[in-house]
XYZ file of N, CA and C in Angstrom:
666
model
N 0.079 -2.869 -8.408
C 0.870 -1.663 -8.296
C 1.886 -1.682 -9.405
N 1.912 -0.557 -10.181
C 2.798 -0.439 -11.305
C 4.229 0.013 -10.847
N 5.252 -0.358 -11.601
C 6.669 -0.017 -11.275
C 7.089 -0.455 -9.912
N 6.621 -1.528 -9.440
C 7.029 -2.073 -8.192
C 8.499 -2.266 -8.197
N 9.150 -2.669 -9.239
C 10.592 -2.945 -9.317
C 11.270 -1.733 -8.881
N 10.898 -0.537 -9.185
C 11.607 0.708 -8.892
C 11.632 0.947 -7.292
N 10.857 0.135 -6.588
C 10.944 0.334 -5.084
C 12.001 -0.627 -4.468
N 12.544 -1.578 -5.324
C 13.288 -2.617 -4.726
C 14.866 -2.548 -4.873
N 15.468 -2.798 -3.761
C 16.988 -3.044 -3.799
C 17.172 -4.475 -3.872
N 17.562 -4.994 -5.004
C 17.763 -6.312 -5.293
C 19.164 -6.819 -4.534
N 18.887 -7.659 -3.530
C 19.998 -7.861 -2.430
C 20.575 -9.197 -2.369
N 21.876 -9.224 -2.241
C 22.639 -10.464 -1.970
C 23.834 -10.173 -1.100
N 23.683 -10.545 0.151
C 24.608 -10.254 1.251
C 25.168 -11.542 1.942
N 24.975 -12.647 1.418
C 25.481 -13.962 1.929
C 26.961 -13.962 1.955
N 27.428 -14.601 2.991
C 29.010 -14.699 3.016
C 29.539 -15.531 1.842
N 28.829 -16.534 1.424
C 29.282 -17.425 0.325
C 28.838 -16.967 -0.994
N 28.364 -15.730 -1.215
C 28.082 -15.307 -2.538
C 29.280 -15.284 -3.382
N 29.191 -15.811 -4.606
C 30.386 -15.795 -5.512
C 30.248 -14.872 -6.626
N 31.410 -14.697 -7.338
C 31.319 -13.714 -8.500
C 30.184 -14.047 -9.433
N 29.915 -15.341 -9.619
C 28.815 -15.699 -10.570
C 27.491 -15.326 -9.966
N 27.388 -15.436 -8.617
C 26.039 -15.014 -7.957
C 25.835 -13.496 -8.110
N 26.870 -12.789 -7.918
C 26.744 -11.269 -7.982
C 26.532 -10.903 -9.497
N 27.153 -11.551 -10.371
C 26.926 -11.366 -11.879
C 25.426 -11.544 -12.161
N 24.935 -12.707 -11.608
C 23.505 -12.989 -11.938
C 22.614 -11.903 -11.281
N 22.893 -11.458 -10.073
C 22.153 -10.509 -9.320
C 22.049 -9.169 -10.132
N 23.140 -8.777 -10.739
C 23.195 -7.612 -11.570
C 22.491 -7.746 -12.967
N 22.647 -8.929 -13.489
C 21.819 -9.234 -14.706
C 20.340 -9.085 -14.507
N 19.845 -9.648 -13.371
C 18.493 -9.645 -13.054
C 18.053 -8.245 -12.809
N 18.886 -7.425 -12.095
C 18.468 -6.057 -11.752
C 18.378 -5.249 -13.011
N 19.319 -5.428 -13.933
C 19.258 -4.608 -15.173
C 17.953 -5.021 -16.056
N 17.686 -6.320 -15.973
C 16.581 -6.877 -16.799
C 15.194 -6.235 -16.240
N 15.106 -6.230 -14.830
C 13.830 -5.939 -14.252
C 13.786 -4.415 -13.874
N 14.949 -3.634 -14.022
C 14.999 -2.376 -13.755
C 14.740 -1.973 -12.192
N 15.420 -2.827 -11.305
C 15.287 -2.567 -9.905
C 15.915 -1.272 -9.557
N 15.579 -0.645 -8.425
C 16.259 0.534 -8.015
C 17.692 0.435 -7.889
N 18.158 -0.757 -7.254
C 19.586 -0.894 -7.014
C 19.838 -2.431 -6.819
N 21.099 -2.723 -6.836
C 21.582 -3.974 -6.223
C 22.201 -3.614 -4.847
N 22.097 -4.483 -3.920
C 22.699 -4.202 -2.538
C 23.591 -5.370 -2.319
N 24.960 -5.013 -2.124
C 26.012 -6.011 -2.004
C 26.945 -5.620 -0.936
N 27.762 -6.638 -0.497
C 28.844 -6.220 0.431
C 29.927 -5.338 -0.275
N 30.559 -4.651 0.426
C 31.525 -3.650 -0.183
C 32.618 -4.300 -1.122
N 32.948 -5.487 -0.831
C 33.998 -6.201 -1.636
C 33.527 -6.462 -2.986
N 32.239 -6.387 -3.193
C 31.649 -6.580 -4.573
C 31.152 -5.349 -5.214
N 31.456 -4.166 -4.630
C 31.075 -2.842 -5.229
C 31.733 -2.699 -6.627
N 33.043 -3.021 -6.733
C 33.732 -2.700 -7.991
C 33.102 -3.560 -9.184
N 32.813 -4.770 -8.824
C 32.302 -5.680 -9.875
C 30.927 -5.193 -10.211
N 30.036 -4.854 -9.217
C 28.727 -4.443 -9.474
C 28.662 -3.147 -10.336
N 29.621 -2.251 -9.918
C 29.679 -1.004 -10.596
C 30.074 -1.132 -12.116
N 30.924 -1.998 -12.382
C 31.358 -2.266 -13.739
C 30.219 -3.019 -14.597
N 29.515 -3.918 -13.935
C 28.440 -4.685 -14.639
C 27.234 -3.841 -14.884
N 27.032 -2.797 -14.090
C 25.767 -1.917 -14.163
C 26.068 -0.565 -14.693
N 27.240 -0.254 -15.221
C 27.662 1.041 -15.663
C 26.782 1.574 -16.816
N 26.199 0.730 -17.544
C 25.339 1.253 -18.628
C 23.836 0.973 -18.429
N 23.484 0.891 -17.137
C 22.037 0.540 -16.845
C 21.471 1.740 -15.990
N 20.290 1.540 -15.649
C 19.590 2.549 -14.779
C 19.625 2.061 -13.376
N 20.306 1.003 -12.998
C 20.376 0.459 -11.623
C 21.457 1.038 -10.888
N 21.197 1.418 -9.719
C 22.245 1.932 -8.774
C 22.944 0.813 -8.029
N 24.156 1.151 -7.540
C 24.977 0.167 -6.685
C 24.831 0.671 -5.317
N 24.239 -0.227 -4.432
C 24.090 0.019 -2.984
C 24.945 -1.008 -2.266
N 25.569 -0.662 -1.125
C 26.373 -1.500 -0.350
C 26.107 -1.360 1.108
N 26.478 -2.242 1.950
C 26.301 -2.201 3.332
C 27.608 -2.028 4.092
N 27.632 -1.150 5.159
C 28.887 -0.954 5.935
C 28.601 -1.110 7.389
N 29.653 -1.597 8.109
C 29.468 -1.924 9.534
C 28.449 -3.100 9.682
N 28.375 -3.883 8.730
C 27.367 -4.935 8.623
C 27.779 -6.308 9.079
N 26.895 -7.074 9.799
C 25.605 -6.810 10.215
C 25.355 -6.271 11.599
N 26.425 -6.165 12.370
C 26.333 -5.846 13.762
C 26.312 -4.396 14.187
N 27.062 -3.489 13.393
C 27.139 -2.162 13.653
C 28.063 -1.797 14.757
N 28.722 -2.766 15.309
C 29.494 -2.440 16.505
C 30.952 -2.179 16.364
N 31.369 -1.953 15.126
C 32.802 -1.650 14.790
C 33.053 -0.166 15.127
N 34.282 0.200 14.972
C 34.692 1.573 15.201
C 33.969 2.569 14.120
N 33.603 3.674 14.635
C 33.074 4.630 13.798
C 33.961 4.995 12.589
N 35.272 5.072 12.924
C 36.332 5.308 11.915
C 36.321 4.328 10.812
N 36.074 3.032 11.289
C 36.110 1.895 10.307
C 34.889 2.008 9.392
N 33.696 2.332 9.917
C 32.524 2.531 9.118
C 32.730 3.580 8.087
N 33.229 4.788 8.617
C 33.405 5.901 7.667
C 34.357 5.552 6.505
N 35.501 4.892 6.891
C 36.469 4.542 5.953
C 35.878 3.524 4.940
N 35.188 2.480 5.333
C 34.482 1.559 4.387
C 33.591 2.294 3.523
N 32.791 3.206 4.118
C 31.805 4.059 3.237
C 32.434 4.813 2.144
N 33.530 5.598 2.556
C 34.204 6.422 1.706
C 34.873 5.556 0.547
N 35.421 4.383 0.863
C 36.089 3.590 -0.128
C 35.048 3.009 -1.117
N 33.991 2.584 -0.572
C 32.893 2.031 -1.363
C 32.372 3.061 -2.362
N 32.211 4.236 -1.903
C 31.727 5.326 -2.697
C 32.756 5.614 -3.887
N 34.066 5.536 -3.448
C 35.160 5.890 -4.396
C 35.225 4.715 -5.454
N 34.825 3.624 -5.058
C 34.882 2.516 -6.005
C 33.572 2.302 -6.792
N 32.639 3.091 -6.581
C 31.415 3.062 -7.405
C 30.098 2.901 -6.773
N 29.959 2.913 -5.473
C 28.733 2.874 -4.728
C 27.911 4.243 -4.879
N 26.639 4.076 -5.177
C 25.832 5.204 -5.240
C 24.974 5.374 -3.899
N 24.884 4.282 -3.278
C 24.139 4.303 -1.912
C 24.761 3.431 -0.941
N 24.712 3.857 0.339
C 25.395 3.193 1.444
C 24.397 2.920 2.523
N 24.249 1.650 2.995
C 23.382 1.231 4.070
C 24.259 0.905 5.267
N 24.215 1.828 6.291
C 25.057 1.547 7.498
C 24.250 1.036 8.567
N 24.845 0.267 9.494
C 24.170 -0.270 10.734
C 24.615 0.629 11.834
N 23.607 1.105 12.602
C 23.894 1.946 13.842
C 24.654 1.091 14.823
N 25.297 1.744 15.833
C 25.804 1.007 17.069
C 24.639 0.700 17.999
N 24.048 -0.524 17.837
C 22.889 -0.882 18.616
C 23.110 -0.779 20.167
N 24.277 -1.265 20.512
C 24.709 -1.373 22.005
C 24.753 -0.062 22.547
N 25.333 0.963 21.853
C 25.373 2.291 22.376
C 24.067 2.965 22.496
N 23.097 2.646 21.488
C 21.746 3.118 21.709
C 21.004 2.577 22.843
N 21.289 1.135 23.049
C 20.597 0.592 24.141
C 21.266 1.022 25.544
N 22.507 1.567 25.463
C 23.151 2.142 26.677
C 22.682 3.585 26.875
N 21.959 4.187 26.067
C 21.461 5.531 26.189
C 22.413 6.621 25.701
N 23.356 6.180 24.951
C 24.329 7.265 24.416
C 23.955 7.756 23.157
N 22.938 8.574 23.090
C 22.456 9.132 21.832
C 23.499 9.959 21.113
N 24.341 10.651 21.955
C 25.371 11.453 21.359
C 26.308 10.639 20.534
N 26.693 9.431 21.002
C 27.532 8.557 20.194
C 26.839 8.044 18.930
N 25.528 7.769 19.142
C 24.749 7.320 17.926
C 24.758 8.325 16.944
N 24.563 9.615 17.255
C 24.492 10.707 16.284
C 25.920 10.983 15.593
N 26.937 10.900 16.447
C 28.331 11.108 15.876
C 28.615 9.909 14.878
N 28.180 8.747 15.257
C 28.542 7.651 14.386
C 27.781 7.760 12.977
N 26.557 8.203 13.049
C 25.879 8.452 11.817
C 26.354 9.549 10.987
N 26.693 10.677 11.761
C 27.274 11.906 11.037
C 28.605 11.588 10.288
N 29.349 10.797 10.972
C 30.721 10.478 10.382
C 30.550 9.727 9.078
N 29.597 8.761 8.977
C 29.403 7.983 7.825
C 28.686 8.950 6.769
N 27.764 9.689 7.275
C 27.069 10.615 6.284
C 28.077 11.560 5.604
N 29.100 12.068 6.368
C 30.102 12.879 5.759
C 30.934 12.060 4.743
N 31.311 10.899 5.132
C 32.103 10.022 4.264
C 31.415 9.746 2.917
N 30.081 9.608 2.947
C 29.402 9.253 1.779
C 29.358 10.391 0.695
N 29.604 11.612 1.096
C 29.645 12.678 0.061
C 28.300 12.836 -0.556
N 28.268 12.666 -1.891
C 27.111 12.791 -2.627
C 26.245 11.498 -2.678
N 26.770 10.399 -2.245
C 26.085 9.155 -2.256
C 24.987 9.150 -1.173
N 23.971 8.398 -1.380
C 22.759 8.361 -0.495
C 23.071 7.539 0.692
N 22.856 8.007 2.002
C 23.026 7.184 3.158
C 21.720 6.643 3.647
N 21.593 5.355 3.858
C 20.493 4.667 4.596
C 21.030 4.210 5.869
N 20.206 4.387 6.923
C 20.565 4.019 8.297
C 19.799 2.931 8.762
N 20.452 1.768 9.044
C 19.831 0.542 9.485
C 19.687 0.540 10.991
N 18.425 0.393 11.527
C 18.252 0.524 12.985
C 18.198 -0.967 13.689
N 17.803 -1.935 12.894
C 17.659 -3.283 13.437
C 16.450 -3.218 14.504
N 15.298 -2.911 14.000
C 14.094 -2.558 14.841
C 13.742 -3.749 15.782
N 13.990 -5.017 15.395
C 13.583 -6.100 16.253
C 14.335 -6.089 17.601
N 15.412 -5.446 17.754
C 16.177 -5.408 18.975
C 15.838 -4.080 19.794
N 14.972 -3.182 19.283
C 14.719 -1.852 19.702
C 13.252 -1.747 20.289
N 13.059 -0.793 21.185
C 11.808 -0.400 21.640
C 11.236 0.651 20.551
N 9.963 0.959 20.660
C 9.465 1.970 19.818
C 10.084 3.319 20.154
N 10.345 3.585 21.409
C 11.090 4.757 21.887
C 12.446 4.926 21.238
N 13.128 3.821 21.247
C 14.494 3.897 20.701
C 14.443 4.019 19.223
N 13.461 3.465 18.560
C 13.290 3.587 17.057
C 13.055 5.142 16.808
N 12.125 5.743 17.575
C 11.758 7.119 17.379
C 13.036 7.960 17.636
N 13.814 7.712 18.623
C 14.982 8.555 18.904
C 16.016 8.491 17.727
N 16.165 7.307 17.164
C 17.087 7.281 16.042
C 16.559 7.977 14.816
N 15.291 7.825 14.556
C 14.679 8.357 13.512
C 14.716 9.891 13.571
N 14.614 10.427 14.779
C 14.714 11.843 14.914
C 16.077 12.294 14.704
N 17.077 11.554 15.075
C 18.459 11.949 14.749
C 18.631 11.978 13.267
N 18.196 10.949 12.578
C 18.406 10.792 11.148
C 17.709 11.947 10.404
N 16.540 12.337 10.940
C 15.692 13.416 10.257
C 16.575 14.752 10.308
N 17.107 14.956 11.556
C 17.898 16.176 11.722
C 19.157 16.220 10.898
N 19.811 15.088 10.777
C 21.022 14.962 9.858
C 20.712 15.057 8.457
N 19.453 14.740 8.078
C 18.972 14.640 6.685
C 19.627 13.523 5.923
N 19.575 12.420 6.459
C 20.072 11.122 5.686
C 19.124 10.838 4.619
N 19.393 9.967 3.702
C 18.504 9.557 2.621
C 17.325 8.711 3.138
N 17.680 7.691 3.902
C 16.595 6.782 4.391
C 16.898 6.294 5.714
N 15.868 5.808 6.413
C 15.961 5.000 7.646
C 15.539 3.676 7.213
N 16.190 2.618 7.870
C 15.856 1.207 7.189
C 15.588 0.265 8.465
N 14.694 -0.572 8.305
C 14.161 -1.351 9.360
C 15.189 -2.483 9.955
N 15.839 -3.106 9.068
C 16.537 -4.324 9.482
C 17.677 -4.675 8.633
N 18.640 -5.514 9.186
C 19.641 -6.066 8.296
C 19.219 -7.394 7.620
N 18.238 -8.032 8.210
C 17.809 -9.295 7.621
C 18.585 -10.490 8.322
N 19.566 -10.098 9.177
C 20.372 -11.074 9.766
C 20.101 -11.298 11.304
N 19.051 -10.736 11.862
C 18.783 -10.757 13.282
C 17.542 -11.581 13.497
N 16.795 -11.304 14.535
C 15.689 -12.185 14.944
C 14.394 -11.960 14.246
N 14.252 -10.878 13.554
C 13.009 -10.608 12.803
C 13.320 -9.478 11.788
N 12.587 -9.502 10.650
C 12.766 -8.468 9.632
C 11.790 -7.335 9.720
N 11.287 -6.861 8.693
C 10.428 -5.697 8.688
C 9.010 -5.895 9.176
N 8.321 -5.029 9.687
C 6.946 -5.174 10.073
C 6.235 -3.891 9.702
N 5.014 -3.986 9.388
C 4.130 -2.952 9.062
C 4.141 -1.804 10.090
N 4.137 -2.310 11.403
C 4.081 -1.336 12.565
C 5.322 -0.577 12.529
N 6.525 -1.182 12.386
C 7.694 -0.395 12.427
C 7.844 0.512 11.239
N 7.478 0.093 10.124
C 7.553 1.007 8.853
C 6.688 2.247 9.118
N 5.401 2.005 9.641
C 4.535 3.120 9.815
C 5.069 4.081 10.961
N 5.618 3.524 12.007
C 6.253 4.394 12.987
C 7.328 5.158 12.475
N 8.218 4.553 11.716
C 9.403 5.289 11.124
C 8.929 6.451 10.180
N 7.955 6.109 9.349
C 7.434 7.124 8.470
C 6.812 8.242 9.312
N 6.107 8.001 10.388
C 5.464 9.060 11.171
C 6.532 9.955 11.755
N 7.649 9.437 12.200
C 8.708 10.164 12.791
C 9.407 11.097 11.805
N 9.864 10.483 10.678
C 10.633 11.125 9.692
C 9.814 12.065 8.733
N 8.515 11.821 8.642
C 7.735 12.599 7.711
C 8.042 12.446 6.314
N 7.980 13.467 5.497
C 8.398 13.359 4.070
C 9.840 13.663 3.846
N 10.576 13.968 4.861
C 11.917 14.473 4.732
C 13.023 13.409 4.437
N 12.598 12.205 4.969
C 13.535 11.043 4.821
C 12.786 9.821 4.227
N 13.476 9.044 3.477
C 12.926 7.771 2.962
C 12.913 6.814 3.984
N 11.942 5.748 3.859
C 11.917 4.446 4.691
C 12.149 3.362 3.842
N 13.075 2.486 4.229
C 13.264 1.224 3.616
C 12.964 0.007 4.493
N 12.090 -0.846 3.908
C 11.641 -2.074 4.650
C 12.460 -3.165 4.086
N 13.219 -3.882 5.018
C 14.085 -4.964 4.702
C 14.026 -6.084 5.740
N 14.146 -7.299 5.136
C 14.146 -8.466 6.034
C 12.803 -9.224 5.988
N 12.767 -10.357 5.370
C 11.506 -11.148 5.437
C 10.472 -10.723 4.296
N 10.831 -9.851 3.411
C 9.920 -9.462 2.376
C 10.193 -10.353 1.158
N 9.320 -11.343 0.950
C 9.621 -12.403 0.088
C 8.567 -12.653 -0.975
N 7.499 -11.768 -0.950
C 6.399 -11.948 -1.981
C 5.839 -10.594 -2.261
N 5.122 -10.474 -3.327
C 4.553 -9.246 -3.824
C 3.557 -8.630 -2.759
N 2.769 -9.459 -2.150
C 1.768 -9.015 -1.164
C 2.428 -8.384 -0.070
N 3.515 -8.981 0.587
C 4.212 -8.293 1.532
C 4.855 -6.973 1.159
N 5.475 -7.066 0.008
C 6.121 -5.770 -0.480
C 5.082 -4.638 -0.590
N 3.914 -4.977 -1.133
C 2.942 -3.887 -1.209
C 2.460 -3.418 0.113
N 2.218 -4.393 1.088
C 1.805 -3.978 2.449
C 2.912 -2.986 3.010
N 4.232 -3.231 2.838
C 5.225 -2.382 3.405
C 5.149 -1.001 2.682
N 4.888 -0.890 1.414
C 4.789 0.380 0.733
C 3.588 1.092 1.268
N 2.559 0.426 1.356
C 1.235 0.993 1.953
C 1.470 1.544 3.304
N 2.363 0.835 4.108
C 2.527 1.350 5.492
C 3.570 2.533 5.523
N 4.190 2.889 4.341
C 4.952 4.069 4.382
C 6.382 3.887 3.798
N 6.739 2.753 3.379
C 8.035 2.451 2.793
C 8.158 3.038 1.336
N 9.222 3.557 0.970
C 9.452 3.931 -0.432
C 10.636 3.334 -0.995
N 11.085 2.268 -0.192
C 12.109 1.315 -0.723
C 12.040 0.029 0.005
N 12.289 -1.036 -0.769
C 12.157 -2.396 -0.097
C 13.474 -3.145 -0.430
N 14.048 -3.705 0.540
C 15.202 -4.527 0.318
C 14.823 -6.113 0.290
N 15.154 -6.788 -0.719
C 14.741 -8.197 -0.821
C 15.714 -8.941 -1.654
N 15.890 -10.242 -1.349
C 16.632 -11.156 -2.261
C 15.712 -11.825 -3.160
N 14.423 -11.900 -2.843
C 13.411 -12.517 -3.658
C 12.749 -11.557 -4.618
N 13.531 -10.603 -5.069
C 12.999 -9.463 -5.834
C 12.313 -9.963 -7.196
N 12.991 -10.854 -7.836
C 12.428 -11.409 -9.101
C 11.076 -12.080 -8.857
N 10.942 -12.874 -7.824
C 9.681 -13.460 -7.450
C 8.574 -12.447 -7.068
N 9.051 -11.335 -6.369
C 8.092 -10.286 -6.071
C 7.513 -9.595 -7.271
N 8.321 -9.255 -8.234
C 7.737 -8.627 -9.372
C 7.153 -9.478 -10.352
N 7.294 -10.743 -10.339
C 6.805 -11.662 -11.312
C 5.619 -12.497 -10.699
N 5.516 -12.382 -9.367
C 4.531 -13.120 -8.634
C 4.661 -14.579 -8.500
N 5.861 -15.056 -8.669
C 6.203 -16.448 -8.615
C 6.577 -16.800 -7.128
N 6.578 -18.127 -6.829
C 6.907 -18.584 -5.500
C 8.394 -18.510 -5.204
N 8.787 -18.319 -3.985
C 10.196 -18.319 -3.634
C 10.387 -19.061 -2.338
N 11.625 -19.595 -2.121
C 11.976 -20.267 -0.892
C 12.410 -19.240 0.149
N 12.295 -19.471 1.477
C 12.688 -18.537 2.533
C 14.184 -18.430 2.411
N 14.602 -17.123 2.814
C 16.035 -16.856 2.832
C 16.197 -15.965 4.083
N 17.472 -15.618 4.289
C 17.791 -14.706 5.422
C 17.463 -13.308 5.247
N 17.149 -12.907 3.970
C 17.029 -11.397 3.842
C 15.543 -11.148 3.181
């Protein structure tokens, strides 16, 4: 598959990621022309500065990885990240509220962050490993009506990452109106291509260089 790099969000979300680590991430992203780097919001200013003359976008996560913080906190984090240079925002839904059946809360939570993002692209992380297919469908339908940029499979920090089944289900629900991002456990070229063939048009991975070069990589959390 040509231009596989353009599908990839080159990701580093570890708690112990250093300035040196983020600098290396951005250097690799610029070299391989990945779609974006995905970092925690505290590193958005650094990534934005390092990538200002490149074709790589700056993506960040908010309400991460649990999604259970106040909606206002998520919206504030998103707005500040965009103000400091983020082009894309990956938010985690309130999984507990979804499991409680409060779809109105889930919608309001997403809408608040969507509004806070302004012109930046919003990706909505569902954490599919904790959800039923019905719940995944419900959130994807909400995201389709709000017209977010992407729905995303996983944080990479829970019990399981992306699966072809979940990617295909998400694509079926959102159609061509919303993107689908496969994240978590995508560590080699073969798996990345399987996710794309299942319906993903973005892949989140920390093993991005190994994926595009076809080299081996050790397992990681993302």
